[in-house]
């Protein structure tokens, strides 16, 4: 079963609340401090205290760190922290943050200023949250409707933009900050079907700066089961995602490839085209996009901007995915990346097409020969040497 996290109570949305909830749910603050030091070179102390809200115990965190050790932004680390265990999570959060900054400015600038990204405070908390999520081992993250307070001062434009595509609930006031909002909206798959969720643990986090207001974030952790395939180890994860689809019959066919590329670059999990016969027997194309719930708004806007459609459908679906990882094998045509997919006790290896194509072109051999060499090389690698 896949370990899932579910924020089922969010009366506030600050990084310190989310971090406190994860620590209360099982993250060892000492291990988190060590990860920050070893992976990011950040000297950070996490101080954990307890309090009570409406009679319930709540965890609070405060941070102390050597400011000089904190990067100006997460992008200031070499490769964006690409060699760290939480690298994928960090990259998704920063991409989400930067794209929304650029969207508000109407620019394609890929390197917003430190001030626009919240500076060191935001960088530190994003690093902490992503490493804490990694230490918890959560594979799919979900949440209930996000608190949304009226007024630009209560919910600034950037935080509001980050919430596009997510369910919200109007509130009079809620503590909210940029790193907490960016983290949750970038990594969460939105609502969760709790019918298949086995609760194992809970953590309650509050915001130390707002102790008197009683705002709390509760994180529930447990296994997200599936109706079938669990005993065979068939499902590694998945969760709820959104389908966006629309039929188009009046667009230049040369534009479709461009649209699909833009959707994938913007964070779509998949995008594909299906020929259909529309009303009055007109031939058309069905554009289907599979997307994280948090990106529904952004991807919908892209579809409206880049296609001739005047409407689209969105609806949630659940999906199952097999465990997969990436490895590199050495062949007589050079190093080739492969995808290692697990199914129960068996493994299968899928060569990376672009690597194989380049190797075939540079070596002057048929593509099929490169594929055969990759499969032969993968079969010689001991399982212990694969991810």
Coordinates of C-alpha atoms in Angstrom, one line a residue:
X1 CA 0.0 0.0 0.0
X2 CA 1.1 3.6 -0.7
X3 CA 1.6 5.9 2.2
X4 CA -0.6 8.9 1.9
X5 CA -0.9 12.2 3.8
X6 CA -4.2 14.1 4.2
X7 CA -4.6 17.6 5.6
X8 CA -8.2 17.2 6.7
X9 CA -8.3 20.4 8.9
X10 CA -6.7 23.5 7.6
X11 CA -7.7 26.6 9.5
X12 CA -4.4 28.2 8.4
X13 CA -1.7 27.6 5.8
X14 CA 1.7 28.6 7.0
X15 CA 4.9 26.7 6.5
X16 CA 5.5 26.5 10.3
X17 CA 2.0 25.0 10.8
X18 CA 2.5 22.4 8.1
X19 CA 6.0 21.6 9.4
X20 CA 4.7 21.3 13.0
X21 CA 2.0 18.9 11.9
X22 CA 4.5 16.7 10.1
X23 CA 6.8 16.6 13.1
X24 CA 3.8 15.7 15.3
X25 CA 3.0 13.0 12.8
X26 CA 6.4 11.4 13.1
X27 CA 9.2 13.4 11.6
X28 CA 12.3 13.4 13.9
X29 CA 13.4 17.0 14.1
X30 CA 17.0 15.9 14.8
X31 CA 17.0 13.8 11.6
X32 CA 15.5 16.8 9.7
X33 CA 18.2 19.1 11.0
X34 CA 20.8 16.5 9.9
X35 CA 19.3 16.3 6.4
X36 CA 19.3 20.1 6.1
X37 CA 23.0 20.2 7.0
X38 CA 24.2 17.2 5.0
X39 CA 22.1 17.8 1.8
X40 CA 21.9 21.6 1.7
X41 CA 24.6 22.9 4.0
X42 CA 22.1 24.7 6.1
X43 CA 22.7 25.0 9.9
X44 CA 19.2 25.0 11.3
X45 CA 17.8 24.4 14.8
X46 CA 14.2 23.3 15.1
X47 CA 12.6 24.1 18.4
X48 CA 9.5 22.1 19.2
X49 CA 7.0 23.1 21.9
X50 CA 3.4 22.1 22.7
X51 CA 0.2 23.9 23.5
X52 CA -3.5 23.4 23.5
X53 CA -6.3 24.5 21.2
X54 CA -9.8 23.8 22.2
X55 CA -8.5 21.2 24.7
X56 CA -6.4 19.4 22.1
X57 CA -2.6 19.1 22.2
X58 CA -1.0 21.0 19.3
X59 CA 2.7 21.1 18.3
X60 CA 4.5 24.4 17.5
X61 CA 7.9 24.9 15.9
X62 CA 10.2 27.8 15.8
X63 CA 13.4 28.0 13.8
X64 CA 16.9 29.3 14.6
X65 CA 19.6 29.2 11.9
X66 CA 22.8 30.7 10.7
X67 CA 21.4 33.1 8.0
X68 CA 24.6 32.9 6.0
X69 CA 24.1 29.2 5.5
X70 CA 20.6 29.6 3.9
X71 CA 20.6 30.1 0.1
X72 CA 19.1 33.4 -1.1
X73 CA 16.5 31.2 -3.0
X74 CA 16.3 27.4 -3.6
X75 CA 17.6 28.1 -7.1
X76 CA 20.9 29.4 -5.5
X77 CA 21.9 25.8 -4.7
X78 CA 23.9 24.0 -7.4
X79 CA 21.4 22.4 -9.8
X80 CA 18.5 23.4 -7.5
X81 CA 19.5 20.7 -5.1
X82 CA 19.4 18.1 -7.8
X83 CA 21.6 15.6 -5.9
X84 CA 19.5 15.6 -2.7
X85 CA 16.9 13.0 -1.7
X86 CA 14.1 15.6 -1.7
X87 CA 15.2 17.1 -5.1
X88 CA 12.1 16.2 -7.1
X89 CA 9.8 17.7 -4.4
X90 CA 11.9 20.9 -4.2
X91 CA 12.0 21.3 -7.9
X92 CA 8.2 20.9 -8.2
X93 CA 7.6 23.6 -5.5
X94 CA 10.0 26.1 -7.0
X95 CA 8.7 25.6 -10.5
X96 CA 5.2 26.2 -9.3
X97 CA 6.3 29.3 -7.5
X98 CA 8.3 30.7 -10.3
X99 CA 5.6 30.1 -13.0
X100 CA 3.1 31.9 -10.9
X101 CA 5.4 34.8 -10.3
X102 CA 6.1 35.1 -14.0
X103 CA 2.4 34.7 -14.7
X104 CA 1.5 37.7 -12.5
X105 CA 4.2 39.8 -14.2
X106 CA 3.3 38.7 -17.7
X107 CA 6.9 37.7 -18.4
X108 CA 8.6 34.5 -19.4
X109 CA 11.6 35.3 -17.2
X110 CA 12.8 32.0 -15.7
X111 CA 14.8 33.6 -12.9
X112 CA 12.5 35.9 -10.8
X113 CA 14.3 38.1 -8.3
X114 CA 15.0 36.9 -4.7
X115 CA 12.4 39.4 -3.4
X116 CA 9.7 38.0 -5.7
X117 CA 10.4 34.5 -4.4
X118 CA 10.3 35.5 -0.8
X119 CA 14.0 35.4 -0.2
X120 CA 15.8 33.3 2.4
X121 CA 12.8 32.9 4.7
X122 CA 10.8 31.2 1.8
X123 CA 13.9 29.1 0.7
X124 CA 14.5 27.8 4.2
X125 CA 11.0 26.7 4.8
X126 CA 10.5 25.1 1.4
X127 CA 13.7 23.0 2.0
X128 CA 12.4 22.0 5.5
X129 CA 8.9 21.1 4.3
X130 CA 10.2 19.0 1.3
X131 CA 12.8 17.2 3.4
X132 CA 10.2 16.5 6.1
X133 CA 7.8 15.1 3.6
X134 CA 10.5 12.9 2.2
X135 CA 11.4 11.6 5.8
X136 CA 7.7 10.8 6.4
X137 CA 7.8 8.6 3.2
X138 CA 4.5 10.1 2.0
X139 CA 3.9 9.2 -1.7
X140 CA 0.6 11.1 -2.3
X141 CA -0.5 14.3 -0.5
X142 CA -4.0 15.5 -0.3
X143 CA -6.0 18.3 1.4
X144 CA -9.5 19.6 2.0
X145 CA -10.6 23.0 0.7
X146 CA -8.0 25.7 1.4
X147 CA -8.8 28.7 3.6
X148 CA -9.2 31.8 1.5
X149 CA -9.6 35.2 3.2
X150 CA -11.1 38.1 1.3
X151 CA -8.9 41.1 0.6
X152 CA -5.5 41.5 -0.9
X153 CA -3.9 42.0 2.5
X154 CA -5.3 38.8 3.8
X155 CA -4.6 36.7 0.7
X156 CA -2.0 38.5 -1.5
X157 CA -2.1 38.0 -5.3
X158 CA 0.7 35.5 -5.5
X159 CA -0.8 33.2 -2.8
X160 CA -4.2 33.5 -4.6
X161 CA -2.5 32.6 -7.9
X162 CA -0.9 29.6 -6.3
X163 CA -4.3 28.3 -5.2
X164 CA -5.7 28.4 -8.8
X165 CA -7.4 25.0 -9.5
X166 CA -7.7 24.1 -5.8
X167 CA -10.9 24.0 -3.9
X168 CA -11.2 26.9 -1.4
X169 CA -13.4 27.9 1.4
X170 CA -14.1 31.5 2.3
X171 CA -13.0 32.5 5.8
X172 CA -12.7 35.8 7.7
X173 CA -9.1 35.3 8.6
X174 CA -6.4 32.6 8.3
X175 CA -2.7 32.7 8.8
X176 CA -1.1 32.0 5.4
X177 CA 2.4 32.5 4.0
X178 CA 4.1 32.0 0.7
X179 CA 6.2 28.9 1.4
X180 CA 3.3 27.0 3.0
X181 CA 1.0 27.9 0.2
X182 CA 3.5 27.0 -2.5
X183 CA 4.5 23.7 -0.9
X184 CA 0.9 22.4 -0.5
X185 CA -0.5 23.6 -3.8
X186 CA 2.5 22.3 -5.8
X187 CA 2.6 18.8 -4.2
X188 CA -0.9 18.0 -3.2
X189 CA -3.3 16.0 -5.5
X190 CA -6.2 17.8 -4.0
X191 CA -9.2 15.9 -2.4
X192 CA -8.9 12.2 -1.5
X193 CA -11.4 9.4 -1.5
X194 CA -11.1 8.5 2.1
X195 CA -13.1 5.3 1.6
X196 CA -9.8 3.6 0.6
X197 CA -7.7 5.3 3.3
X198 CA -6.5 3.4 6.4
X199 CA -5.6 5.9 9.1
X200 CA -2.4 5.2 11.0
X201 CA -1.3 8.4 12.6
X202 CA -2.2 12.1 13.1
X203 CA -0.2 15.3 13.7
X204 CA -1.5 18.7 14.8
X205 CA 0.5 21.8 14.0
X206 CA -0.2 25.4 15.0
X207 CA 1.4 28.7 14.0
X208 CA 3.5 30.0 16.9
X209 CA 2.9 33.6 15.9
X210 CA -0.9 33.1 16.1
X211 CA -1.2 30.9 19.2
X212 CA -4.0 33.0 20.6
X213 CA -6.1 32.6 17.5
X214 CA -6.3 28.8 17.7
X215 CA -5.5 28.0 14.1
X216 CA -4.5 24.4 13.4
X217 CA -3.5 22.2 10.6
X218 CA -4.1 18.4 11.1
X219 CA -2.2 15.9 9.0
X220 CA -3.5 12.3 8.8
X221 CA -1.2 9.6 7.5
X222 CA -2.0 6.1 6.5
X223 CA -2.2 3.7 3.6
X224 CA -4.2 4.6 0.5
X225 CA -5.5 1.2 -0.6
X226 CA -7.0 0.1 -3.9
X227 CA -9.9 -2.2 -4.6
X228 CA -7.7 -4.7 -6.3
X229 CA -4.0 -5.5 -6.8
X230 CA -2.8 -4.7 -3.3
X231 CA -1.8 -8.1 -2.3
X232 CA 0.4 -8.6 -5.3
X233 CA 2.2 -5.3 -4.7
X234 CA 0.7 -4.0 -7.8
X235 CA 0.1 -0.4 -6.8
X236 CA 2.9 1.9 -5.7
X237 CA 0.9 5.1 -5.6
X238 CA -1.4 7.2 -7.6
X239 CA -4.2 9.0 -5.9
X240 CA -6.7 11.4 -7.3
X241 CA -5.9 13.5 -10.4
X242 CA -8.0 15.6 -12.8
X243 CA -9.0 15.0 -16.3
X244 CA -9.4 18.1 -18.6
X245 CA -10.9 17.4 -22.0
X246 CA -12.4 19.3 -24.9
X247 CA -13.4 18.5 -28.6
X248 CA -12.0 20.8 -31.3
X249 CA -13.0 20.9 -34.9
X250 CA -11.8 24.3 -36.2
X251 CA -8.1 24.6 -35.4
X252 CA -5.0 24.3 -37.6
X253 CA -3.8 20.7 -37.1
X254 CA -0.2 22.0 -37.1
X255 CA -0.9 23.6 -33.7
X256 CA -1.7 20.4 -31.8
X257 CA 1.9 19.3 -31.2
X258 CA 2.8 22.8 -29.9
X259 CA -0.2 22.7 -27.5
X260 CA 0.7 19.2 -26.1
X261 CA 4.3 20.3 -25.6
X262 CA 3.2 23.4 -23.6
X263 CA 0.8 21.3 -21.5
X264 CA 3.5 18.8 -20.5
X265 CA 6.0 21.6 -19.8
X266 CA 3.4 23.3 -17.6
X267 CA 3.1 20.2 -15.4
X268 CA 0.5 18.0 -17.0
X269 CA 1.0 14.3 -16.2
X270 CA 0.0 13.3 -19.7
X271 CA -1.7 14.9 -22.7
X272 CA -3.0 13.1 -25.9
X273 CA -5.2 13.5 -28.9
X274 CA -8.0 11.2 -30.1
X275 CA -9.8 11.6 -33.5
X276 CA -13.6 11.9 -33.0
X277 CA -16.7 12.5 -35.1
X278 CA -18.6 15.5 -33.8
X279 CA -22.1 16.8 -34.4
X280 CA -23.2 17.2 -38.0
X281 CA -20.6 14.4 -38.8
X282 CA -17.7 16.9 -38.6
X283 CA -14.3 15.3 -37.9
X284 CA -12.6 16.7 -34.9
X285 CA -10.0 16.0 -32.2
X286 CA -10.5 15.2 -28.5
X287 CA -7.8 16.8 -26.4
X288 CA -7.4 15.0 -23.1
X289 CA -5.1 16.1 -20.3
X290 CA -4.2 14.3 -17.1
X291 CA -3.2 16.8 -14.4
X292 CA -2.6 17.3 -10.7
X293 CA -5.6 19.0 -9.1
X294 CA -3.5 22.0 -8.1
X295 CA -2.7 22.7 -11.8
X296 CA -6.2 22.5 -13.1
X297 CA -6.6 26.3 -13.3
X298 CA -3.3 26.9 -14.9
X299 CA -3.7 24.2 -17.5
X300 CA -7.3 25.3 -18.3
X301 CA -6.1 28.8 -19.0
X302 CA -3.4 27.5 -21.3
X303 CA -5.9 25.4 -23.2
X304 CA -8.2 28.4 -23.6
X305 CA -5.2 30.6 -24.7
X306 CA -3.6 28.2 -27.2
X307 CA -6.7 26.5 -28.8
X308 CA -9.9 27.6 -30.4
X309 CA -12.1 25.8 -27.8
X310 CA -14.7 27.8 -25.9
X311 CA -15.3 25.2 -23.2
X312 CA -13.8 22.2 -21.5
X313 CA -14.8 19.5 -19.0
X314 CA -12.9 18.7 -15.8
X315 CA -13.6 15.8 -13.5
X316 CA -11.6 13.8 -10.9
X317 CA -10.4 10.3 -11.5
X318 CA -8.2 7.9 -9.5
X319 CA -5.2 6.2 -10.9
X320 CA -2.8 3.4 -10.1
X321 CA 0.9 3.5 -10.9
X322 CA 3.6 0.9 -10.6
X323 CA 6.9 1.6 -8.7
X324 CA 9.5 2.9 -11.1
X325 CA 13.0 4.4 -11.0
X326 CA 15.7 5.4 -13.4
X327 CA 19.1 3.7 -13.9
X328 CA 21.9 3.9 -16.4
X329 CA 23.4 0.8 -18.2
X330 CA 26.6 0.7 -20.2
X331 CA 26.3 -0.7 -23.7
X332 CA 28.7 -0.9 -26.7
X333 CA 26.9 2.1 -28.0
X334 CA 27.5 4.1 -24.8
X335 CA 25.6 4.8 -21.6
X336 CA 21.8 4.6 -21.9
X337 CA 19.2 5.5 -19.4
X338 CA 16.5 2.9 -18.6
X339 CA 13.3 3.0 -16.6
X340 CA 13.0 0.2 -14.1
X341 CA 9.4 -0.8 -13.4
X342 CA 8.5 -3.2 -10.6
X343 CA 5.4 -5.5 -10.6
X344 CA 5.3 -7.8 -7.6
X345 CA 8.5 -9.7 -7.5
X346 CA 9.4 -9.0 -11.2
X347 CA 11.1 -6.2 -12.9
X348 CA 11.0 -4.9 -16.5
X349 CA 13.3 -2.4 -18.2
X350 CA 12.3 0.2 -20.6
X351 CA 15.1 2.0 -22.6
X352 CA 14.9 5.8 -22.9
X353 CA 13.9 6.3 -26.5
X354 CA 15.9 9.6 -27.0
X355 CA 19.1 8.1 -25.6
X356 CA 18.7 5.1 -27.9
X357 CA 17.9 7.3 -30.9
X358 CA 21.0 9.4 -30.4
X359 CA 23.2 6.3 -29.9
X360 CA 21.8 4.8 -33.1
X361 CA 22.5 8.0 -35.1
X362 CA 26.0 8.4 -33.7
X363 CA 26.9 4.8 -34.2
X364 CA 25.2 4.4 -37.6
X365 CA 23.3 1.3 -36.5
X366 CA 19.6 0.4 -36.6
X367 CA 17.6 1.6 -33.6
X368 CA 16.5 -1.9 -32.9
X369 CA 20.1 -3.0 -32.4
X370 CA 20.6 -0.3 -29.7
X371 CA 17.4 -1.5 -27.9
X372 CA 18.6 -5.1 -28.0
X373 CA 21.9 -4.1 -26.6
X374 CA 20.2 -2.1 -23.8
X375 CA 18.0 -5.1 -22.8
X376 CA 21.0 -7.4 -22.8
X377 CA 23.0 -5.0 -20.6
X378 CA 20.1 -4.5 -18.2
X379 CA 19.8 -8.3 -17.8
X380 CA 23.5 -8.5 -16.8
X381 CA 23.1 -5.9 -14.0
X382 CA 22.6 -7.4 -10.5
X383 CA 19.3 -6.4 -9.0
X384 CA 21.1 -4.9 -6.0
X385 CA 22.8 -2.5 -8.3
X386 CA 19.5 -1.1 -9.6
X387 CA 17.4 1.5 -7.7

